[in-house]
XYZ file of C-alpha atoms in Angstrom:
664
model
C -102.914 50.627 110.559
C -104.539 48.802 107.796
C -105.704 45.037 106.747
C -103.547 44.263 103.288
C -106.013 42.120 101.500
C -109.508 44.513 102.248
C -107.869 47.764 103.147
C -110.268 48.164 105.899
C -108.814 49.603 108.856
C -107.759 47.341 111.976
C -106.974 46.861 115.376
C -103.103 47.208 115.526
C -102.983 44.501 118.309
C -105.525 41.878 116.830
C -104.331 38.867 115.075
C -107.324 38.570 112.233
C -108.915 40.988 110.336
C -112.245 41.808 111.675
C -113.795 42.713 107.939
C -111.975 39.595 106.010
C -110.983 37.386 108.601
C -107.505 37.337 107.097
C -104.148 36.692 109.129
C -102.550 39.497 110.374
C -99.289 37.689 110.366
C -99.349 38.141 106.770
C -99.533 41.464 107.230
C -96.400 41.783 109.654
C -94.023 41.888 106.517
C -94.197 45.138 104.488
C -93.252 45.563 100.765
C -90.301 47.816 101.969
C -88.722 44.810 104.379
C -89.159 42.230 101.680
C -87.504 44.805 99.233
C -84.359 45.160 101.380
C -84.157 41.422 101.127
C -83.301 41.455 97.500
C -79.772 40.697 96.757
C -77.651 43.786 95.129
C -76.521 44.288 91.572
C -73.014 44.351 91.271
C -72.846 48.572 90.708
C -74.665 48.631 94.165
C -72.522 46.553 95.942
C -69.323 48.647 94.572
C -71.329 51.727 95.664
C -71.962 50.566 99.311
C -68.586 49.073 99.520
C -67.062 52.581 98.862
C -69.457 53.796 101.010
C -68.351 51.615 103.866
C -64.765 52.338 103.113
C -65.077 56.157 103.505
C -66.965 56.039 106.059
C -63.903 53.706 107.879
C -61.219 55.741 106.528
C -62.859 58.786 107.711
C -62.959 57.016 111.009
C -59.290 56.193 110.891
C -57.329 54.297 108.017
C -54.784 51.073 108.557
C -51.311 51.815 107.639
C -50.110 48.971 105.370
C -46.705 49.874 104.420
C -45.194 47.891 107.101
C -46.882 44.946 106.280
C -45.658 45.650 102.490
C -41.865 46.187 103.896
C -42.318 42.875 106.062
C -43.332 40.871 102.647
C -40.658 42.499 100.491
C -37.705 41.364 103.228
C -38.847 38.087 103.132
C -39.166 37.800 99.408
C -35.866 39.235 99.309
C -34.525 36.708 101.752
C -35.809 33.719 99.866
C -34.003 34.644 96.900
C -30.683 35.216 98.731
C -30.875 31.746 100.213
C -31.892 30.294 96.418
C -28.818 31.961 95.345
C -26.492 30.841 97.958
C -27.615 27.102 97.398
C -27.055 27.947 93.636
C -23.350 28.938 94.695
C -22.665 25.867 96.858
C -23.989 23.402 93.934
C -21.560 21.197 93.232
C -20.299 20.542 89.356
C -17.834 18.760 87.514
C -14.846 20.279 85.998
C -11.689 18.863 84.360
C -8.215 18.873 85.529
C -4.868 17.921 84.204
C -1.202 18.094 83.936
C 1.142 20.440 82.719
C 4.728 19.132 82.870
C 8.313 20.249 81.463
C 9.252 19.547 77.980
C 13.000 20.951 77.804
C 12.871 24.285 78.347
C 8.749 24.762 77.935
C 6.006 23.887 79.387
C 3.546 21.393 77.567
C -0.079 19.885 78.471
C 0.688 16.049 78.840
C -1.714 14.140 77.093
C -4.676 12.180 78.046
C -3.888 13.599 81.282
C -7.563 15.411 81.884
C -9.497 13.740 85.075
C -13.057 14.785 86.504
C -13.151 16.518 90.008
C -16.039 17.845 92.007
C -15.982 21.411 92.902
C -18.461 24.238 94.035
C -19.106 27.091 91.856
C -18.024 29.798 94.575
C -14.660 27.634 94.823
C -11.397 29.956 94.319
C -8.069 28.580 93.037
C -6.486 27.566 96.051
C -9.666 24.981 96.551
C -9.554 23.860 92.969
C -6.111 23.366 92.606
C -6.194 20.990 95.935
C -9.031 19.153 94.704
C -7.122 18.460 91.682
C -3.884 17.633 93.390
C -5.619 15.121 95.236
C -7.359 13.647 92.314
C -4.237 13.218 90.304
C -2.307 11.874 93.020
C -5.143 9.138 93.547
C -4.407 8.412 89.813
C -0.838 8.772 89.091
C 1.869 6.796 90.846
C 4.753 8.779 89.250
C 3.335 11.936 91.029
C 2.612 9.785 93.927
C 6.751 8.627 93.780
C 7.704 12.417 93.548
C 9.207 13.783 96.556
C 6.700 16.656 98.573
C 6.284 19.544 95.875
C 4.389 22.250 95.630
C 1.662 22.571 92.898
C 0.575 25.637 90.725
C -2.898 25.941 88.842
C -2.456 26.948 85.344
C -5.202 27.933 82.473
C -4.892 26.383 79.347
C -2.653 29.159 78.099
C 0.026 28.338 80.794
C -0.796 31.314 83.067
C -1.023 31.176 86.520
C -4.727 30.900 88.043
C -5.660 34.471 89.871
C -7.965 36.597 88.131
C -10.679 36.282 85.523
C -8.328 36.310 82.306
C -9.185 39.713 80.799
C -10.733 41.363 84.193
C -9.486 41.868 87.725
C -12.216 39.864 89.249
C -10.857 37.082 91.464
C -10.873 33.476 90.090
C -14.230 31.412 90.797
C -15.386 28.220 89.074
C -18.688 30.085 88.067
C -17.270 33.071 86.761
C -14.499 31.480 84.661
C -17.006 28.757 83.177
C -19.098 32.104 82.465
C -16.247 34.253 80.964
C -15.319 31.050 78.788
C -19.217 30.568 77.541
C -18.806 26.933 78.160
C -20.730 24.147 80.064
C -18.820 23.130 83.339
C -17.851 19.219 81.592
C -15.750 21.446 78.866
C -13.836 23.749 81.517
C -10.439 22.340 81.634
C -7.763 23.488 84.243
C -4.217 22.188 84.896
C -1.559 21.377 87.733
C 1.972 22.070 87.164
C 4.956 21.558 89.757
C 6.210 24.842 90.528
C 9.569 24.237 89.647
C 8.859 23.102 86.349
C 6.876 26.677 86.038
C 9.987 28.620 87.218
C 12.196 26.857 85.164
C 10.269 27.428 81.786
C 9.695 31.145 82.513
C 13.624 31.493 83.464
C 12.964 31.984 87.266
C 15.481 29.472 88.085
C 18.195 27.228 86.651
C 17.074 23.982 85.391
C 18.031 21.372 87.861
C 18.247 18.825 85.379
C 20.686 20.486 82.848
C 24.004 19.165 82.528
C 27.402 21.713 82.473
C 29.081 22.003 78.917
C 32.567 21.630 78.968
C 33.643 25.084 76.817
C 36.101 22.981 75.270
C 33.750 20.318 73.468
C 31.283 22.546 71.592
C 28.774 21.365 68.992
C 30.496 21.452 65.475
C 27.111 22.332 63.943
C 27.679 25.861 65.753
C 31.384 25.980 65.556
C 34.137 24.388 63.233
C 37.557 24.652 63.900
C 39.776 22.717 61.300
C 43.384 21.911 61.138
C 45.676 20.426 58.737
C 45.637 20.138 55.121
C 42.857 21.920 53.434
C 42.220 19.490 51.096
C 41.343 16.882 54.050
C 39.232 17.374 56.754
C 40.010 16.222 60.307
C 37.723 14.161 62.485
C 34.901 16.524 63.932
C 33.760 15.757 67.314
C 30.000 15.951 67.780
C 29.372 13.652 70.451
C 32.182 12.229 72.706
C 30.540 8.740 71.903
C 30.325 9.026 68.627
C 32.903 9.646 66.025
C 32.122 10.408 62.207
C 34.157 11.864 59.497
C 33.402 14.931 57.482
C 34.661 14.885 53.365
C 34.419 18.323 52.242
C 36.119 17.796 48.768
C 34.017 19.961 46.207
C 34.686 17.968 43.449
C 33.078 14.722 45.330
C 29.179 13.755 45.627
C 27.723 13.148 48.827
C 25.275 10.643 49.838
C 24.601 8.873 53.208
C 24.686 5.082 53.251
C 23.861 2.393 55.722
C 24.427 -0.440 53.331
C 26.855 -0.404 50.179
C 23.842 -1.947 48.565
C 21.353 0.519 49.700
C 21.379 4.467 49.317
C 19.682 7.037 51.488
C 19.154 10.761 50.593
C 19.325 13.398 53.504
C 15.698 15.711 53.194
C 15.901 19.039 55.604
C 11.556 18.824 55.727
C 10.930 15.740 58.184
C 7.216 15.869 56.981
C 8.297 15.110 53.269
C 10.113 12.126 53.863
C 8.772 8.735 53.822
C 8.926 7.110 57.699
C 7.601 4.030 56.282
C 10.497 2.708 53.989
C 8.501 -1.031 54.053
C 5.221 -2.213 53.444
C 3.302 -2.846 56.456
C 4.318 -5.895 58.656
C 4.316 -6.995 62.207
C 6.599 -5.421 64.502
C 7.405 -8.310 66.212
C 8.471 -10.216 63.580
C 11.604 -7.645 62.669
C 15.055 -8.264 63.656
C 16.710 -5.190 64.074
C 20.266 -4.854 64.898
C 21.957 -1.426 65.516
C 23.415 -0.407 61.713
C 26.882 1.622 61.404
C 26.310 4.325 59.041
C 28.493 6.895 57.401
C 27.364 10.144 57.107
C 28.423 13.699 55.107
C 27.889 17.232 55.473
C 25.375 18.487 52.803
C 26.320 21.989 51.597
C 24.079 24.592 49.826
C 25.124 25.518 46.236
C 26.524 28.684 47.245
C 28.923 27.178 50.029
C 30.453 23.953 48.127
C 33.426 25.881 46.621
C 34.487 27.327 50.455
C 36.667 26.114 52.660
C 35.408 24.304 56.022
C 37.368 27.164 58.107
C 35.731 30.060 56.348
C 32.099 28.376 56.499
C 29.558 30.769 58.466
C 28.114 28.869 61.912
C 24.638 29.285 60.224
C 25.360 27.309 57.000
C 22.821 24.759 55.525
C 24.670 22.155 57.185
C 22.874 18.427 57.833
C 24.930 16.008 60.113
C 23.737 12.876 60.947
C 24.821 10.485 63.296
C 27.707 7.930 62.609
C 25.949 5.277 64.577
C 21.834 5.059 64.613
C 20.207 2.212 66.663
C 16.990 1.462 64.326
C 15.392 0.291 67.323
C 15.211 3.420 69.028
C 14.801 5.411 65.869
C 12.220 3.432 63.845
C 10.688 1.347 66.034
C 10.668 3.085 69.293
C 7.062 2.361 71.270
C 4.632 5.135 72.548
C 2.106 3.890 74.732
C -0.947 6.406 73.214
C -4.373 6.387 75.634
C -7.561 7.215 73.737
C -10.941 7.796 75.001
C -13.794 6.530 73.028
C -15.796 9.715 73.849
C -13.014 11.942 72.404
C -11.484 9.828 69.847
C -11.547 12.228 67.384
C -10.131 15.246 69.065
C -7.522 12.825 71.310
C -6.455 11.586 67.669
C -5.304 14.663 66.072
C -3.858 15.585 69.131
C -1.551 13.298 69.388
C -0.820 13.388 65.552
C -0.372 17.331 65.592
C 3.414 16.315 66.790
C 5.351 14.978 63.269
C 7.925 13.152 64.693
C 4.916 10.596 65.843
C 5.439 8.722 62.210
C 8.756 7.504 63.734
C 7.471 5.570 66.467
C 5.299 2.384 66.763
C 1.977 3.569 68.202
C 0.579 0.840 71.232
C -3.064 2.369 71.184
C -5.194 1.905 75.024
C -8.667 2.664 75.100
C -10.633 4.353 77.766
C -14.675 3.430 77.586
C -17.258 6.107 78.172
C -17.304 5.076 82.770
C -13.343 5.869 82.139
C -12.114 2.298 82.586
C -8.945 1.433 80.612
C -10.154 -1.706 78.289
C -8.081 -4.745 78.193
C -7.613 -5.415 74.754
C -4.099 -4.363 72.805
C -1.864 -5.180 70.295
C -2.841 -4.347 65.972
C -6.385 -5.349 66.301
C -6.829 -2.320 68.811
C -5.157 -0.115 66.437
C -7.332 -1.206 63.243
C -10.522 -0.537 65.558
C -9.264 2.873 66.740
C -7.979 4.241 63.409
C -11.550 2.656 61.444
C -13.615 4.221 64.139
C -11.448 7.463 63.702
C -12.362 7.826 59.897
C -16.139 7.091 60.843
C -15.815 10.183 63.237
C -14.064 12.198 60.586
C -17.203 11.163 57.936
C -19.314 12.680 60.098
C -17.860 15.842 61.426
C -15.332 16.785 58.791
C -16.198 15.324 55.484
C -19.441 16.111 53.041
C -20.602 13.656 50.075
C -22.705 10.685 50.238
C -21.111 6.947 48.881
C -17.669 9.438 48.328
C -16.635 12.151 50.464
C -14.316 15.247 50.439
C -13.208 17.020 53.686
C -15.189 20.424 54.406
C -13.581 23.657 55.742
C -14.471 24.781 59.272
C -12.956 27.543 61.307
C -12.041 25.342 64.007
C -9.633 23.530 61.756
C -6.507 25.189 60.774
C -3.272 23.732 59.180
C -1.939 21.869 62.174
C -5.179 19.986 62.550
C -5.238 19.474 58.734
C -1.798 17.883 58.760
C -2.714 15.773 61.905
C -5.523 14.033 59.757
C -2.835 13.371 56.996
C -0.566 11.767 59.436
C -3.378 9.482 60.297
C -4.068 8.562 57.042
C -0.574 7.870 56.309
C 0.056 5.908 59.621
C -3.020 3.901 59.251
C -2.418 2.571 55.437
C 1.788 1.859 56.239
C 1.439 0.648 59.365
C -1.977 -0.995 59.798
C -3.258 -1.361 56.046
C -6.155 0.928 57.449
C -7.283 2.991 54.559
C -10.417 5.232 54.661
C -11.949 4.170 50.741
C -14.796 6.196 51.669
C -12.729 9.512 50.970
C -13.247 10.449 46.967
C -10.684 8.270 44.673
C -10.511 12.033 42.460
C -9.551 14.160 45.278
C -6.512 11.840 46.738
C -5.229 11.565 43.594
C -5.202 15.431 42.919
C -3.613 15.862 46.393
C -0.921 13.183 45.800
C -0.448 12.721 42.176
C -2.212 16.306 40.956
C -5.016 17.503 39.242
C -3.556 17.160 35.486
C -3.303 13.374 36.369
C -7.343 13.493 37.035
C -9.256 12.693 33.777
C -13.032 14.000 33.144
C -14.277 10.845 33.168
C -12.896 9.836 36.835
C -14.166 13.377 37.748
C -17.644 12.697 36.979
C -17.826 9.279 38.149
C -16.648 10.565 41.437
C -19.084 13.204 41.207
C -22.031 11.238 40.970
C -20.953 8.818 43.913
C -20.256 12.130 46.042
C -24.122 13.625 45.522
C -27.306 11.927 47.333
C -29.047 8.586 45.854
C -31.928 10.695 44.397
C -29.851 13.473 42.728
C -27.716 10.325 41.380
C -30.869 8.835 39.942
C -32.102 12.105 38.120
C -29.074 12.566 36.539
C -28.849 9.116 35.318
C -32.273 8.955 34.061
C -31.132 12.596 32.233
C -28.191 10.812 30.776
C -30.469 7.926 29.549
C -32.922 10.282 27.568
C -31.547 13.602 26.759
C -34.654 14.586 24.480
C -36.230 16.726 26.941
C -33.519 17.423 29.110
C -33.590 21.405 29.466
C -37.418 20.579 30.442
C -36.723 18.554 33.131
C -37.594 20.639 36.408
C -35.595 17.742 38.509
C -32.507 18.160 36.754
C -32.823 22.175 37.002
C -33.540 21.781 41.030
C -30.314 19.205 41.351
C -28.119 21.803 39.253
C -29.322 24.553 41.069
C -28.361 22.946 44.549
C -24.645 23.358 43.348
C -25.504 26.900 42.243
C -25.099 26.111 38.652
C -27.754 28.105 36.605
C -26.938 27.182 33.213
C -29.502 25.765 30.925
C -28.762 21.844 30.565
C -29.229 20.650 27.090
C -28.235 17.476 25.314
C -24.928 18.725 23.945
C -23.649 20.447 27.352
C -24.705 18.106 29.854
C -21.566 16.255 30.164
C -19.559 19.636 30.498
C -21.597 20.848 33.011
C -21.550 17.716 35.103
C -17.553 17.967 34.783
C -17.479 21.215 36.010
C -19.460 20.754 39.176
C -17.555 17.707 40.064
C -14.430 19.875 39.770
C -15.843 22.581 42.098
C -17.399 19.895 44.541
C -14.198 17.578 44.533
C -10.941 19.609 43.878
C -11.837 23.414 44.406
C -13.670 23.606 47.270
C -10.958 21.179 49.649
C -8.436 22.653 47.905
C -7.082 23.914 51.331
C -6.779 20.787 52.663
C -5.471 19.277 49.761
C -2.653 21.434 50.105
C -1.922 20.798 53.842
C -2.048 17.274 53.239
C -0.099 17.115 50.056
C 3.724 17.594 51.565
C 2.687 14.426 54.084
C 1.348 12.183 51.185
C 3.974 12.760 48.818
C 5.420 9.473 50.026
C 2.809 7.320 49.121
C 3.954 8.110 45.433
C 6.634 5.620 45.776
C 3.979 3.223 46.654
C 2.573 0.848 43.968
C -1.593 1.814 44.622
C -0.325 5.170 44.258
C 1.543 5.108 40.954
C -1.497 6.284 38.471
C -5.198 7.268 38.283
C -5.777 3.757 37.460
C -3.688 2.130 40.276
C -5.859 4.372 42.653
C -9.146 3.212 41.419
C -7.979 -0.649 41.250
C -6.580 -0.211 45.030
C -10.126 1.309 45.839
C -11.985 -1.910 44.804
C -9.698 -4.260 46.207
C -10.478 -2.663 49.412
C -13.979 -2.458 48.807
C -15.690 -5.336 51.050
C -18.198 -7.438 49.731
C -19.560 -10.568 50.934
C -17.661 -12.859 48.287
C -14.478 -11.458 49.450
C -15.317 -11.670 52.996
C -16.105 -15.503 52.733
C -12.453 -16.140 50.604
C -10.349 -14.502 53.681
C -12.381 -17.205 55.974
C -10.087 -20.022 57.481
C -12.232 -22.650 59.200
C -11.880 -26.389 59.939
C -15.316 -27.904 61.218
C -14.550 -31.365 62.511
C -17.942 -32.732 63.191
C -22.346 -31.786 62.016
C -22.636 -29.465 64.701
C -19.746 -27.373 63.945
C -20.332 -27.920 59.896
C -24.092 -26.810 60.318
C -22.837 -23.611 62.627
C -19.950 -22.584 59.521
C -23.026 -23.225 56.870
C -25.350 -20.677 59.145
C -22.123 -18.197 59.138
C -21.707 -18.748 55.403
C -25.540 -18.195 55.285
C -25.557 -14.984 57.060
C -22.712 -12.999 55.415
C -24.393 -13.616 52.188
C -27.587 -11.951 53.680
C -25.447 -8.690 54.642
C -25.236 -7.126 51.652
C -24.073 -3.781 52.340
C -24.054 -4.153 56.190
C -20.864 -6.467 55.491
C -18.286 -3.971 56.845
C -19.950 -4.051 60.286
C -19.354 -7.360 60.210
C -15.678 -7.139 59.298
C -15.535 -4.395 61.706
C -16.447 -6.553 64.546
C -14.105 -9.703 63.516
C -11.100 -7.758 62.618
C -11.484 -4.377 63.628
C -11.066 -2.857 60.114
C -14.069 -2.243 58.168
C -12.146 -2.883 54.621
C -10.444 -5.950 53.250
C -6.758 -5.898 54.752
C -4.846 -7.127 52.092
C -3.154 -10.391 53.024
C -5.364 -11.004 55.931
C -7.134 -14.327 56.775
C -10.121 -14.278 59.807
C -9.367 -17.700 61.592
C -12.991 -19.360 62.724
C -12.863 -21.709 65.828
C -15.800 -23.243 67.412
C -17.087 -23.534 70.848
C -19.400 -25.254 73.213
C -20.821 -22.373 74.881
C -24.646 -22.415 75.450
C -27.757 -20.874 77.114
C -26.635 -16.905 78.488
C -23.018 -17.669 77.952
C -23.451 -18.327 74.083
C -22.189 -15.311 72.179
C -19.757 -15.221 69.422
C -16.434 -13.353 70.332
C -13.859 -11.699 68.093
C -10.141 -11.589 68.746
C -9.042 -8.508 66.250
C -5.263 -8.746 66.995
C -5.536 -12.485 65.265
C -7.926 -12.063 63.850
C -10.320 -15.034 65.320
C -13.579 -15.786 65.351
C -14.761 -17.857 68.232
C -18.134 -19.257 67.125
C -20.719 -21.417 69.196
C -21.745 -24.673 67.264
C -24.708 -24.745 69.452
C -27.236 -22.873 67.342
C -29.831 -25.173 66.486
C -31.509 -23.048 64.114
C -30.292 -20.386 61.390
C -32.002 -17.507 62.927
C -30.914 -18.222 66.420
C -27.389 -17.146 64.854
C -28.974 -14.348 62.735
C -30.403 -13.046 66.107
C -27.032 -12.760 68.191
C -24.881 -11.458 65.062
C -27.668 -8.880 64.566
C -28.118 -7.837 67.804
C -24.006 -7.226 68.022
C -23.849 -5.492 64.813
C -26.572 -2.929 65.788
C -25.119 -1.988 69.265
C -21.754 -1.220 67.789
C -21.336 1.532 70.682
C -21.537 -1.058 73.315
C -18.306 -2.963 71.573
C -15.101 -2.923 74.443
C -12.108 -4.997 74.554
C -12.414 -7.103 77.226
C -9.653 -9.666 76.202
C -5.962 -9.351 75.911
C-alpha cells in the first residue's frame, strides 16, 4: 500500500505516513470510489435501467393485463353512469290541445304550455304529464267527464314510433329527429272520441239527424206550379226566403231600399269593413231583414229552375241576418309577447277573422296574462307586430318592402295582408314604414306609380350613407362617371353600367323598379286580392292621395303637441305640463316611441286626442302612467326640475321591452 502524497510504501495499519507525515484518512478514499459517486448521464441511466429490467424479467416478468382490464372496466362504468344521468336529465317541452272542428281535427290556438319531462320518457309518461298540466290550467277540460286522451304529433298522427322509423318514441330521440332544441318540441293531447270521429272510426255523437224530406235546396231543387214563378224554397225551417228566377229580371241583394249590396263569391275580395273605424261600443245594431236572390251563371240564366244541375253556380243568402252576430261577433285572441309575430300570423291565416271584432289578451314573458284590455291593447299589439315584421320580413332603411323567405308561403303572406287591412280599418293602425310605391303598386297597379315616386321611394329605401353619395352626385354631375363611391353603390344593387350625366336618372329609376316592384312581386300578388277593398277608401284613390296619407300619419313633435288635451289648474300643474311640452319638442325622431307609450300606436291616428291629467305622486311612487285605451296620460305635477321629468320619461322609453298592461 503506498502513500498518495509521497508514493512511499506505508504500513497498512498506520494512521500517518512515516515518510511525509500525511494522514492516512485522506488516502482511504480511492479514485475509483470517488468516481463511482459522480452522477450518471441520461444515456447511462437508460442503459442501467434496461439492464435492471432485463435481469428482473429474466427472473420473472409481472403480468399487467389484469390491471389494464380493471382500468378499462372502471372507465366504462363511469361513462355509462354519465349517460344514464343525462338520460334522466329534466327538460322542458310544449304540450298543446287538438280539438274537433266539425269533422276534422284542429290545433287549438294559444293552447301550448311548457311541461317538465325526462329525456328518456316514453309517450305514455309525456301524455300523463301533458294531461295533468292542461287540466291544471283549463277549467273546461276539468268540467268534462272522465275521458281517454291520446298524444298526437302536430300532423295529427298518434305518438308511438319516431316518425320515419320503427324506433319507440322517447323525448330525446324525437328531439334529435326534429333537429330542434327541447324548447321548440311541440306535442298535443286529443280527446280519444274526437280522434275517432275525425277518422271515421265512430259516428259523431253530436251530429243531428236529418229528415230525408227536408233537403238543403242548394243541393236539390223541387219546383212546382207555374214555370214563370218560383215557389218558396225551404232552406231552413226557421227562415223563409223567396227565389225569383225570371230571366228578364236583374238580380240584386238589398238590405235597405236606399242601399244596394252585391254578392261576391270570394270572401277575401269582399270588403268586410263597410264603414270607417269607429268604436264598437257606440254602434246601435239591430237585426235587419234582407231580401236575397239566386245568382245564376251566364250559361244557365235561360234554364228553368227544375232543369238546373245540383252543382250549378248558385249563391243563396239567408233571408234574416243578424249583423250583431255576423259583423260584430267578438273573438278573444290570446297573444304571447315572446311569439307575437307567429301568433298573429297563425290567427289571421283564417280568412273569416276579418268578419269579427278581436279582443286581444297579452301574455307576458313570464306566462302571466296582463290585465289590460280594449282598443289600446289592440293598437299596441298591431304596432308591435309591424315592428317585428320590419325586422324579420322586410328590407330597407326608412322605406321597407317585404322580402322573400323559404318558410313563408302564400298562406302566411295573405295573413300579413289581413293584419294590415284589419289594423287600418278597425283600429286606425297602419305601417307607414312600408314603401308607398310598393303599396300603390299592390293596390292600384304598377302603371299608377310614376318614375318620380319610384326614385323618391328608392332614396328612402337605401341606406343613409348611400343616399348621401347619390344626392351629392345629382347635385354635381360633372365628374359623375369618375365617382368611385357611386360605382360602389350601384354595384351593391348588381348594376354595372357606367353612370353618366345623361343616364344617371334612368339608372336610378331602373334600380328603384327592381328593388321596390320586381323583387317583392310575389308578396304583392298575394296581397292584391285582399287589399283591393282599400281602393274604395279616400286615402287610396290615387298615388297623390297615398302620399298625402303617409304624410298625415307621420309623427312629428308639432303634430303630437296639437293632439295634447290638458287643463292645468295651478302653478305646479302648469310647470309639469310646460316640462312635458319641452320634452316632446326635444324628442325629434324618437317621438314615435312616446306616441306608442301613450296611445299604443306609433303614428298619428286620425281624430285622436291625448288627454293629460295630473297626479300628486311623489318619491318612489312617482311615475307617468299611460292609459292607451283613452288615450290618457297621468302626469305627476311634483317635478321640481325639468331634468327629473326627462330622466323618468327617457328611462321608460329606453326600456320598451318592460312595458306591460297592468291596469284595466
